[in-house]
Amino acid sequence: MFKFKITCDQATTICDKSQYGKASFFEILRLKIHFVRCKFCALYSKQNNRMSRILKTNTRKDAICSMTKEEKEAIRTAFEKKTSIN
Amino acid sequence: MKKEGKHTLHPDKWIDLYADYLYNFTIAKVSKQEVSKDLVQETFFAGLKSMKSFEGKASERTWLISILKRKIIDYYRKINSNKGKAEVRMNFYSDGENEGDWLEERVPQTWGSDADKKMENEELGNALNNCIEKLPEKYAMVFKMKTLQDFSTEQICKDLGISSSNLWVIIHRARTQLRRCLEDNWFVK
């Protein structure tokens, strides 16, 4: 039988999946039903959405970064040592 | 690299041509500079060692990336097996009649009124970034790949050698932990 009742742990997991558009229709349905009796998970969901919004707009995306010249040279030295042995 | 015929390897040019590319590829997943650097170096060494098995079917860069991917999986497995060391504090009862319910002391608190929405600014973004850095490394890695770099679930599972249900458990733990961290450090004083 289709189980509607889920735990808070399961509810929040569905909520997390839905942040990436990966929750199924039935999962969302179960989540909404869960919200009716659980204000904590409803609050979690609200805050989770807000967190996703912040992540989208305000976090630093990993910029293109490179190694410093010295770091590259260190690798080069180690590398050349290896090549000379081989 | 030639378009026709077989690709060939030129190890003497690897560092100039691919060091930055490989480093960027690594740091997007590992996020630790020191570790990324080591992985890139190991990749070059491994490439050198297995030059004989290069068949010339793929380009030099693709071949090096495939070696690097294995190195990243190995690294992930290594940190993943350090159990207990950086385990996330639980948010839900793990057994008994309340199994799966919020632990009383971990219940979400209100984050202030709507007026505070104005605060969704750079500062809050930074607070969240700090919280991400505080996550256990294995969680941070998966969370960043999924959330900040928009990798597909399939790609992450392939790159890190984990199952998709495993991935969602990690995302779930990371998110409940982040929510809690924001609450402790930002909203509720």
GROMACS .gro file of N, CA and C in nm, chain B residues 4 30 35 39 54-55 57 69 73 79 105 108 122 136 154 157-158 166 173-174 179 186-187:
model
   69
   90GLU      N    1   4.423   1.397  -3.742
   90GLU     CA    2   4.419   1.264  -3.802
   90GLU      C    3   4.524   1.176  -3.737
  116VAL      N    4   3.786   1.913  -0.504
  116VAL     CA    5   3.855   1.889  -0.377
  116VAL      C    6   3.858   2.014  -0.288
  121VAL      N    7   4.600   1.981  -0.149
  121VAL     CA    8   4.563   1.848  -0.198
  121VAL      C    9   4.556   1.849  -0.351
  125LEU      N   10   4.757   1.615  -0.616
  125LEU     CA   11   4.689   1.525  -0.709
  125LEU      C   12   4.734   1.549  -0.852
  140PHE      N   13   4.951   0.400  -2.332
  140PHE     CA   14   4.875   0.499  -2.408
  140PHE      C   15   4.860   0.451  -2.552
  141GLU      N   16   4.733   0.439  -2.595
  141GLU     CA   17   4.710   0.383  -2.728
  141GLU      C   18   4.691   0.489  -2.836
  143LYS      N   19   4.433   0.676  -2.877
  143LYS     CA   20   4.293   0.692  -2.921
  143LYS      C   21   4.235   0.825  -2.876
  155LYS      N   22   4.101   1.164  -1.272
  155LYS     CA   23   3.972   1.124  -1.214
  155LYS      C   24   3.990   1.007  -1.118
  159ILE      N   25   3.900   0.993  -0.715
  159ILE     CA   26   3.820   0.888  -0.652
  159ILE      C   27   3.898   0.826  -0.536
  165ILE      N   28   3.933   0.980   0.232
  165ILE     CA   29   3.872   1.064   0.337
  165ILE      C   30   3.740   1.005   0.382
  191GLU      N   31   1.644   1.912   2.081
  191GLU     CA   32   1.735   2.028   2.083
  191GLU      C   33   1.781   2.070   1.943
  194PRO      N   34   1.430   2.313   1.422
  194PRO     CA   35   1.457   2.444   1.360
  194PRO      C   36   1.393   2.558   1.437
  208GLU      N   37   2.558   4.005   0.060
  208GLU     CA   38   2.689   3.941   0.049
  208GLU      C   39   2.734   3.879   0.181
  222PRO      N   40   3.229   1.849   0.718
  222PRO     CA   41   3.331   1.747   0.695
  222PRO      C   42   3.364   1.743   0.545
  240GLU      N   43   2.444   1.192  -1.184
  240GLU     CA   44   2.514   1.080  -1.246
  240GLU      C   45   2.665   1.107  -1.252
  243CYS      N   46   2.827   1.081  -0.907
  243CYS     CA   47   2.835   0.941  -0.866
  243CYS      C   48   2.949   0.872  -0.938
  244LYS      N   49   2.961   0.903  -1.066
  244LYS     CA   50   3.068   0.842  -1.147
  244LYS      C   51   3.205   0.892  -1.100
  252ASN      N   52   2.332   0.721  -0.184
  252ASN     CA   53   2.440   0.770  -0.098
  252ASN      C   54   2.457   0.921  -0.115
  259ARG      N   55   2.247   1.544   0.479
  259ARG     CA   56   2.325   1.574   0.599
  259ARG      C   57   2.393   1.709   0.589
  260ALA      N   58   2.445   1.738   0.471
  260ALA     CA   59   2.513   1.866   0.452
  260ALA      C   60   2.415   1.980   0.471
  265ARG      N   61   2.202   2.444   0.760
  265ARG     CA   62   2.091   2.520   0.817
  265ARG      C   63   2.118   2.549   0.963
  272TRP      N   64   2.429   3.308   1.274
  272TRP     CA   65   2.378   3.426   1.207
  272TRP      C   66   2.244   3.473   1.264
  273PHE      N   67   2.148   3.382   1.269
  273PHE     CA   68   2.012   3.425   1.298
  273PHE      C   69   1.978   3.430   1.446
   0.00000   0.00000   0.00000
